[in-house]
PDB file of C-alpha atoms in Angstrom:
ATOM      1  CA  GLN R   1      -3.843  -3.168  22.089  1.00 92.00           C
ATOM      2  CA  VAL R   2      -4.353  -5.943  19.533  1.00 95.00           C
ATOM      3  CA  GLN R   3      -1.670  -8.873  19.223  1.00 97.00           C
ATOM      4  CA  LEU R   4      -1.465 -11.765  16.900  1.00 98.00           C
ATOM      5  CA  GLN R   5       0.315 -14.634  17.366  1.00 97.00           C
ATOM      6  CA  GLN R   6       0.330 -17.551  14.604  1.00 97.00           C
ATOM      7  CA  TRP R   7       2.031 -21.090  14.032  1.00 97.00           C
ATOM      8  CA  GLY R   8       1.881 -24.062  11.940  1.00 96.00           C
ATOM      9  CA  ALA R   9       3.564 -26.392   9.788  1.00 92.00           C
ATOM     10  CA  GLY R  10       7.027 -24.754   8.182  1.00 92.00           C
ATOM     11  CA  LEU R  11       7.704 -27.903   5.536  1.00 97.00           C
ATOM     12  CA  LEU R  12       5.481 -29.507   3.506  1.00 97.00           C
ATOM     13  CA  LYS R  13       5.702 -32.021   0.562  1.00 98.00           C
ATOM     14  CA  PRO R  14       3.760 -31.168  -2.731  1.00 97.00           C
ATOM     15  CA  SER R  15       0.109 -31.963  -2.551  1.00 97.00           C
ATOM     16  CA  GLU R  16       0.059 -32.023   1.004  1.00 98.00           C
ATOM     17  CA  THR R  17      -2.614 -29.242   2.762  1.00 98.00           C
ATOM     18  CA  LEU R  18      -0.995 -26.187   4.517  1.00 98.00           C
ATOM     19  CA  SER R  19      -2.355 -25.414   8.021  1.00 98.00           C
ATOM     20  CA  LEU R  20      -1.980 -22.174  10.033  1.00 98.00           C
ATOM     21  CA  THR R  21      -3.710 -21.037  12.969  1.00 98.00           C
ATOM     22  CA  CYS R  22      -3.799 -17.286  14.324  1.00 98.00           C
ATOM     23  CA  ALA R  23      -4.645 -16.117  17.773  1.00 98.00           C
ATOM     24  CA  VAL R  24      -5.844 -12.810  19.074  1.00 97.00           C
ATOM     25  CA  SER R  25      -5.077 -11.235  21.950  1.00 96.00           C
ATOM     26  CA  GLY R  26      -5.472  -7.935  23.533  1.00 96.00           C
ATOM     27  CA  GLY R  27      -8.747  -6.706  22.085  1.00 93.00           C
ATOM     28  CA  PRO R  28     -12.128  -8.181  20.756  1.00 93.00           C
ATOM     29  CA  PHE R  29     -12.248 -10.969  18.262  1.00 93.00           C
ATOM     30  CA  SER R  30     -16.116 -10.541  17.021  1.00 91.00           C
ATOM     31  CA  GLY R  31     -16.780  -7.821  15.177  1.00 89.00           C
ATOM     32  CA  TYR R  32     -13.986  -7.383  13.020  1.00 93.00           C
ATOM     33  CA  SER R  33     -12.619  -9.037   9.829  1.00 95.00           C
ATOM     34  CA  TRP R  34      -9.430 -11.441   9.678  1.00 97.00           C
ATOM     35  CA  THR R  35      -7.157 -11.958   6.791  1.00 97.00           C
ATOM     36  CA  TRP R  36      -4.543 -14.201   5.646  1.00 98.00           C
ATOM     37  CA  ILE R  37      -1.644 -12.620   3.448  1.00 98.00           C
ATOM     38  CA  ARG R  38       1.614 -14.111   1.712  1.00 98.00           C
ATOM     39  CA  GLN R  39       4.596 -13.178   0.537  1.00 98.00           C
ATOM     40  CA  PRO R  40       7.097 -15.639  -1.275  1.00 97.00           C
ATOM     41  CA  PRO R  41      10.848 -14.939  -0.658  1.00 95.00           C
ATOM     42  CA  GLY R  42      12.073 -11.774  -2.244  1.00 94.00           C
ATOM     43  CA  LYS R  43       8.632 -10.607  -3.576  1.00 95.00           C
ATOM     44  CA  GLY R  44       5.216  -9.318  -3.199  1.00 95.00           C
ATOM     45  CA  LEU R  45       2.508  -9.389  -0.800  1.00 97.00           C
ATOM     46  CA  GLU R  46      -0.357 -11.535  -2.118  1.00 97.00           C
ATOM     47  CA  TRP R  47      -3.855 -11.159  -0.237  1.00 97.00           C
ATOM     48  CA  ILE R  48      -5.282 -14.646  -0.015  1.00 98.00           C
ATOM     49  CA  GLY R  49      -9.034 -14.236   1.874  1.00 97.00           C
ATOM     50  CA  GLU R  50     -10.489 -13.196   4.806  1.00 96.00           C
ATOM     51  CA  ILE R  51     -13.535 -14.277   6.998  1.00 95.00           C
ATOM     52  CA  ASN R  52     -15.548 -10.953   7.988  1.00 90.00           C
ATOM     53  CA  HIS R  53     -17.296 -10.024  11.430  1.00 84.00           C
ATOM     54  CA  SER R  54     -20.774 -12.082  10.129  1.00 86.00           C
ATOM     55  CA  GLY R  55     -18.984 -15.068   9.364  1.00 87.00           C
ATOM     56  CA  SER R  56     -18.460 -14.758   5.637  1.00 93.00           C
ATOM     57  CA  THR R  57     -15.448 -15.706   3.975  1.00 96.00           C
ATOM     58  CA  ASN R  58     -14.155 -14.146   0.758  1.00 95.00           C
ATOM     59  CA  TYR R  59     -11.206 -15.606  -1.334  1.00 96.00           C
ATOM     60  CA  ASN R  60      -8.757 -14.484  -3.964  1.00 95.00           C
ATOM     61  CA  PRO R  61     -10.363 -15.898  -7.154  1.00 93.00           C
ATOM     62  CA  SER R  62      -6.917 -17.514  -7.981  1.00 94.00           C
ATOM     63  CA  LEU R  63      -6.775 -19.098  -4.889  1.00 96.00           C
ATOM     64  CA  LYS R  64     -10.306 -19.916  -4.205  1.00 95.00           C
ATOM     65  CA  SER R  65     -10.795 -23.366  -5.439  1.00 97.00           C
ATOM     66  CA  ARG R  66      -7.999 -24.528  -2.832  1.00 98.00           C
ATOM     67  CA  VAL R  67      -8.487 -22.113   0.369  1.00 98.00           C
ATOM     68  CA  THR R  68     -10.454 -21.997   3.323  1.00 98.00           C
ATOM     69  CA  ILE R  69     -10.276 -19.739   6.478  1.00 98.00           C
ATOM     70  CA  SER R  70     -12.342 -20.622   9.303  1.00 96.00           C
ATOM     71  CA  PRO R  71     -12.755 -18.786  13.316  1.00 94.00           C
ATOM     72  CA  ASP R  72     -12.956 -20.484  16.048  1.00 92.00           C
ATOM     73  CA  THR R  73     -14.805 -17.993  17.997  1.00 89.00           C
ATOM     74  CA  SER R  74     -14.311 -19.729  21.407  1.00 91.00           C
ATOM     75  CA  GLN R  75     -10.631 -18.693  21.222  1.00 93.00           C
ATOM     76  CA  SER R  76     -10.373 -15.833  19.646  1.00 94.00           C
ATOM     77  CA  GLN R  77      -8.319 -17.765  16.603  1.00 96.00           C
ATOM     78  CA  PHE R  78      -8.918 -18.428  13.160  1.00 97.00           C
ATOM     79  CA  SER R  79      -7.362 -20.652  10.559  1.00 97.00           C
ATOM     80  CA  LEU R  80      -5.781 -20.885   7.137  1.00 98.00           C
ATOM     81  CA  ARG R  81      -6.390 -24.270   5.429  1.00 98.00           C
ATOM     82  CA  LEU R  82      -4.474 -24.423   1.604  1.00 98.00           C
ATOM     83  CA  THR R  83      -4.796 -27.664  -0.117  1.00 98.00           C
ATOM     84  CA  SER R  84      -2.567 -29.475  -2.828  1.00 98.00           C
ATOM     85  CA  VAL R  85       0.281 -27.311  -2.268  1.00 98.00           C
ATOM     86  CA  THR R  86       3.302 -27.172  -4.633  1.00 98.00           C
ATOM     87  CA  ALA R  87       6.676 -24.995  -4.520  1.00 97.00           C
ATOM     88  CA  ALA R  88       4.191 -21.936  -5.695  1.00 97.00           C
ATOM     89  CA  ASP R  89       3.097 -22.093  -2.287  1.00 98.00           C
ATOM     90  CA  THR R  90       6.313 -21.055  -0.815  1.00 98.00           C
ATOM     91  CA  ALA R  91       5.792 -18.143   1.378  1.00 98.00           C
ATOM     92  CA  ILE R  92       5.675 -15.921   4.500  1.00 98.00           C
ATOM     93  CA  TYR R  93       2.111 -16.349   5.902  1.00 98.00           C
ATOM     94  CA  TYR R  94       0.684 -13.637   7.396  1.00 98.00           C
ATOM     95  CA  CYS R  95      -2.608 -13.010   9.786  1.00 98.00           C
ATOM     96  CA  ALA R  96      -3.589 -10.004  10.279  1.00 98.00           C
ATOM     97  CA  ARG R  97      -7.066  -7.799  11.326  1.00 97.00           C
ATOM     98  CA  ILE R  98      -8.923  -5.601   8.759  1.00 94.00           C
ATOM     99  CA  LYS R  99     -10.427  -2.593  10.492  1.00 87.00           C
ATOM    100  CA  LEU R 100     -12.128  -1.188   7.535  1.00 83.00           C
ATOM    101  CA  ARG R 101     -11.594  -1.381   3.840  1.00 87.00           C
ATOM    102  CA  ALA R 102      -8.049  -2.384   2.904  1.00 89.00           C
ATOM    103  CA  VAL R 103      -7.270  -0.924   6.202  1.00 94.00           C
ATOM    104  CA  ILE R 104      -4.786  -3.895   7.817  1.00 96.00           C
ATOM    105  CA  ILE R 105      -3.735  -3.671  11.272  1.00 95.00           C
ATOM    106  CA  PRO R 106      -2.102  -4.925  13.214  1.00 96.00           C
ATOM    107  CA  TRP R 107      -0.377  -8.089  11.504  1.00 97.00           C
ATOM    108  CA  GLY R 108       1.211 -11.510  12.720  1.00 97.00           C
ATOM    109  CA  GLN R 109       4.907 -11.916  13.111  1.00 97.00           C
ATOM    110  CA  GLY R 110       4.432 -14.337   9.522  1.00 97.00           C
ATOM    111  CA  THR R 111       5.006 -18.082   9.083  1.00 98.00           C
ATOM    112  CA  LEU R 112       7.525 -18.942   6.552  1.00 98.00           C
ATOM    113  CA  VAL R 113       6.320 -22.169   4.908  1.00 98.00           C
ATOM    114  CA  THR R 114       7.822 -24.269   2.588  1.00 98.00           C
ATOM    115  CA  VAL R 115       6.780 -26.583  -0.036  1.00 98.00           C
ATOM    116  CA  SER R 116       9.983 -29.088  -0.993  1.00 97.00           C
ATOM    117  CA  SER R 117       9.873 -32.474  -1.735  1.00 94.00           C
TER     118      SER R 117
ATOM    119  CA  GLN B   1      -7.575  -9.569  -9.779  1.00 73.00           C
ATOM    120  CA  SER B   2      -4.478  -8.041 -11.473  1.00 85.00           C
ATOM    121  CA  ALA B   3      -1.529  -6.143  -9.118  1.00 92.00           C
ATOM    122  CA  LEU B   4      -1.309  -3.030  -9.161  1.00 96.00           C
ATOM    123  CA  THR B   5       1.196  -1.612 -10.868  1.00 97.00           C
ATOM    124  CA  GLN B   6       4.735   0.198  -8.512  1.00 98.00           C
ATOM    125  CA  PRO B   7       7.801   1.049 -10.190  1.00 98.00           C
ATOM    126  CA  ARG B   8      10.309  -1.474  -8.504  1.00 97.00           C
ATOM    127  CA  SER B   9      12.501   0.795  -7.135  1.00 97.00           C
ATOM    128  CA  VAL B  10      13.004   4.741  -6.180  1.00 98.00           C
ATOM    129  CA  SER B  11      15.803   6.515  -4.564  1.00 97.00           C
ATOM    130  CA  GLY B  12      16.414  10.198  -3.008  1.00 97.00           C
ATOM    131  CA  SER B  13      18.894  11.848  -0.581  1.00 97.00           C
ATOM    132  CA  PRO B  14      18.483  12.525   2.880  1.00 97.00           C
ATOM    133  CA  GLY B  15      16.095  15.519   3.392  1.00 97.00           C
ATOM    134  CA  GLN B  16      14.374  15.408  -0.311  1.00 97.00           C
ATOM    135  CA  SER B  17      11.052  14.032  -1.098  1.00 97.00           C
ATOM    136  CA  VAL B  18      10.175  10.859  -3.372  1.00 98.00           C
ATOM    137  CA  THR B  19       6.590  10.019  -4.671  1.00 98.00           C
ATOM    138  CA  ILE B  20       5.899   6.206  -4.869  1.00 98.00           C
ATOM    139  CA  SER B  21       2.758   5.947  -7.959  1.00 98.00           C
ATOM    140  CA  CYS B  22       0.429   2.964  -7.592  1.00 98.00           C
ATOM    141  CA  ALA B  23      -1.477   2.352 -10.586  1.00 98.00           C
ATOM    142  CA  GLY B  24      -5.266   0.552 -10.787  1.00 97.00           C
ATOM    143  CA  SER B  25      -7.971   0.456 -12.612  1.00 96.00           C
ATOM    144  CA  SER B  26     -11.545   1.500 -12.457  1.00 95.00           C
ATOM    145  CA  SER B  27     -12.360  -1.914 -10.681  1.00 95.00           C
ATOM    146  CA  ASP B  28     -10.107  -0.943  -7.364  1.00 96.00           C
ATOM    147  CA  ILE B  29      -8.475   2.304  -7.192  1.00 97.00           C
ATOM    148  CA  GLY B  30     -10.815   4.204  -9.340  1.00 96.00           C
ATOM    149  CA  GLY B  31     -13.819   2.970  -7.827  1.00 96.00           C
ATOM    150  CA  TYR B  32     -13.190   3.237  -4.487  1.00 96.00           C
ATOM    151  CA  ASN B  33     -11.423   5.756  -1.452  1.00 96.00           C
ATOM    152  CA  SER B  34     -10.273   2.500   0.017  1.00 96.00           C
ATOM    153  CA  VAL B  35      -6.527   2.713  -0.829  1.00 97.00           C
ATOM    154  CA  SER B  36      -3.782   1.797   1.797  1.00 98.00           C
ATOM    155  CA  TRP B  37       0.019   1.726   1.812  1.00 98.00           C
ATOM    156  CA  TYR B  38       2.337  -0.421   4.115  1.00 98.00           C
ATOM    157  CA  GLN B  39       5.834   0.192   5.121  1.00 98.00           C
ATOM    158  CA  GLN B  40       8.285  -3.060   5.505  1.00 98.00           C
ATOM    159  CA  HIS B  41      11.384  -3.408   6.647  1.00 97.00           C
ATOM    160  CA  PRO B  42      13.476  -6.281   5.697  1.00 95.00           C
ATOM    161  CA  GLY B  43      12.818  -9.306   7.822  1.00 95.00           C
ATOM    162  CA  LYS B  44       9.569  -7.641   9.444  1.00 97.00           C
ATOM    163  CA  ALA B  45       5.828  -7.615   9.074  1.00 97.00           C
ATOM    164  CA  PRO B  46       4.495  -4.526   7.005  1.00 97.00           C
ATOM    165  CA  GLU B  47       2.879  -1.824   8.569  1.00 97.00           C
ATOM    166  CA  LEU B  48       0.260   0.521   8.107  1.00 97.00           C
ATOM    167  CA  LEU B  49       1.497   4.409   7.123  1.00 97.00           C
ATOM    168  CA  ILE B  50      -1.805   5.170   5.579  1.00 98.00           C
ATOM    169  CA  TYR B  51      -5.165   4.280   4.754  1.00 97.00           C
ATOM    170  CA  ASP B  52      -8.035   5.832   2.772  1.00 97.00           C
ATOM    171  CA  VAL B  53      -5.883   7.567   0.640  1.00 97.00           C
ATOM    172  CA  SER B  54      -4.598  10.223   2.972  1.00 97.00           C
ATOM    173  CA  GLU B  55      -5.207   9.374   6.596  1.00 97.00           C
ATOM    174  CA  ARG B  56      -2.023   8.440   8.388  1.00 97.00           C
ATOM    175  CA  PRO B  57      -2.597   6.413  11.889  1.00 95.00           C
ATOM    176  CA  SER B  58      -1.451   7.953  14.574  1.00 94.00           C
ATOM    177  CA  GLY B  59       2.309   7.582  15.338  1.00 95.00           C
ATOM    178  CA  VAL B  60       2.840   7.775  12.009  1.00 97.00           C
ATOM    179  CA  PRO B  61       4.935  10.534  10.771  1.00 96.00           C
ATOM    180  CA  ASP B  62       3.004  13.735   8.940  1.00 96.00           C
ATOM    181  CA  ARG B  63       6.405  13.383   6.702  1.00 97.00           C
ATOM    182  CA  PHE B  64       4.198  10.412   4.898  1.00 98.00           C
ATOM    183  CA  SER B  65       1.249  11.659   2.693  1.00 98.00           C
ATOM    184  CA  GLY B  66      -0.690  10.313   0.522  1.00 98.00           C
ATOM    185  CA  SER B  67      -3.055  11.184  -2.747  1.00 98.00           C
ATOM    186  CA  LYS B  68      -5.257   9.894  -5.420  1.00 98.00           C
ATOM    187  CA  SER B  69      -6.112  11.071  -8.670  1.00 96.00           C
ATOM    188  CA  ALA B  70      -8.546   8.854 -10.801  1.00 96.00           C
ATOM    189  CA  SER B  71      -7.178   5.222 -11.204  1.00 97.00           C
ATOM    190  CA  THR B  72      -3.620   5.819  -9.575  1.00 98.00           C
ATOM    191  CA  ALA B  73      -2.372   6.427  -5.964  1.00 98.00           C
ATOM    192  CA  SER B  74       0.568   7.870  -4.825  1.00 98.00           C
ATOM    193  CA  LEU B  75       2.881   7.754  -1.313  1.00 98.00           C
ATOM    194  CA  THR B  76       4.852  11.103  -0.887  1.00 98.00           C
ATOM    195  CA  ILE B  77       7.821  11.171   1.805  1.00 98.00           C
ATOM    196  CA  SER B  78       9.102  14.467   2.021  1.00 97.00           C
ATOM    197  CA  GLY B  79      12.426  14.932   4.430  1.00 97.00           C
ATOM    198  CA  LEU B  80      14.032  11.810   3.742  1.00 97.00           C
ATOM    199  CA  GLN B  81      15.635  10.100   6.424  1.00 97.00           C
ATOM    200  CA  ALA B  82      17.754   6.707   6.133  1.00 97.00           C
ATOM    201  CA  GLU B  83      15.273   4.503   8.325  1.00 97.00           C
ATOM    202  CA  ASP B  84      12.911   5.119   5.556  1.00 98.00           C
ATOM    203  CA  GLU B  85      15.216   3.463   3.147  1.00 98.00           C
ATOM    204  CA  ALA B  86      12.521  -0.046   3.166  1.00 98.00           C
ATOM    205  CA  ASP B  87       9.540  -1.776   0.677  1.00 98.00           C
ATOM    206  CA  TYR B  88       6.304  -0.020   0.517  1.00 98.00           C
ATOM    207  CA  TYR B  89       3.102  -1.662  -0.879  1.00 98.00           C
ATOM    208  CA  CYS B  90       0.075   0.069  -2.107  1.00 98.00           C
ATOM    209  CA  CYS B  91      -3.227  -1.756  -1.343  1.00 98.00           C
ATOM    210  CA  SER B  92      -6.889  -1.292  -2.335  1.00 97.00           C
ATOM    211  CA  TYR B  93     -10.356  -2.376  -1.835  1.00 96.00           C
ATOM    212  CA  ALA B  94     -11.518  -4.260  -5.366  1.00 95.00           C
ATOM    213  CA  GLY B  95     -14.944  -4.673  -4.850  1.00 92.00           C
ATOM    214  CA  SER B  96     -17.191  -8.143  -3.526  1.00 89.00           C
ATOM    215  CA  TYR B  97     -15.207  -8.051  -0.172  1.00 90.00           C
ATOM    216  CA  THR B  98     -11.830  -8.620  -2.447  1.00 93.00           C
ATOM    217  CA  LEU B  99      -7.888  -7.086  -1.777  1.00 96.00           C
ATOM    218  CA  VAL B 100      -5.491  -6.245  -4.007  1.00 97.00           C
ATOM    219  CA  PHE B 101      -1.779  -5.120  -3.278  1.00 97.00           C
ATOM    220  CA  GLY B 102       1.235  -3.438  -5.534  1.00 97.00           C
ATOM    221  CA  GLY B 103       4.298  -5.594  -6.310  1.00 97.00           C
ATOM    222  CA  GLY B 104       6.215  -3.017  -4.141  1.00 97.00           C
ATOM    223  CA  THR B 105       8.926  -0.531  -4.423  1.00 98.00           C
ATOM    224  CA  TYR B 106      11.900  -0.607  -2.909  1.00 98.00           C
ATOM    225  CA  LEU B 107      13.347   3.000  -1.481  1.00 98.00           C
ATOM    226  CA  THR B 108      16.849   3.695  -1.463  1.00 98.00           C
ATOM    227  CA  VAL B 109      18.033   6.630   0.556  1.00 97.00           C
ATOM    228  CA  LEU B 110      21.409   7.479  -1.049  1.00 94.00           C
TER     229      LEU B 110
END
């Protein structure tokens, strides 16, 4: 059974870079697409982007200029970098696997990232 | 890429049925049969309930069903139970390898 374990800094100052990593275990890393999704406190889900099975990335147009998702195939991990963060980037960030179009399963446990001066 | 439109909240009594709508456009829901639904309890990660409009993953009760008409998808929960009280999110493929979520609907079981 595939499991995702994520980690990264939970408190950032404005203008800093958010960095999170997600480790995949219990199943293959190659051959699937992997995604990051975020949820501001008390609000809905927002798709950030994905890295697909061929190594190509696709991002939410609203975040594209600040986002990088990259793989580490040897470690079965993938990472999220979001530059120039502001308070609006405060959210729980989830990593997840995309099995098919819009089929997101499983999800990581989530990491709360707070941006505050 | 605009978020899909869901009602903020719905409610129903135990044993009843409720339907949650998810309105999109021809660029997302209307253009693809790639709509999924997720259930999220407080403090937990979302969990897949429905995929490909109306398919249920193994382990999801058949009380949960999905459908689509034009650019609007719907999730119906029949035989409401107390544990169904949660947030529900729709998600659609939106072309060019992008996804879009709905704003979420909170279901209250009265």
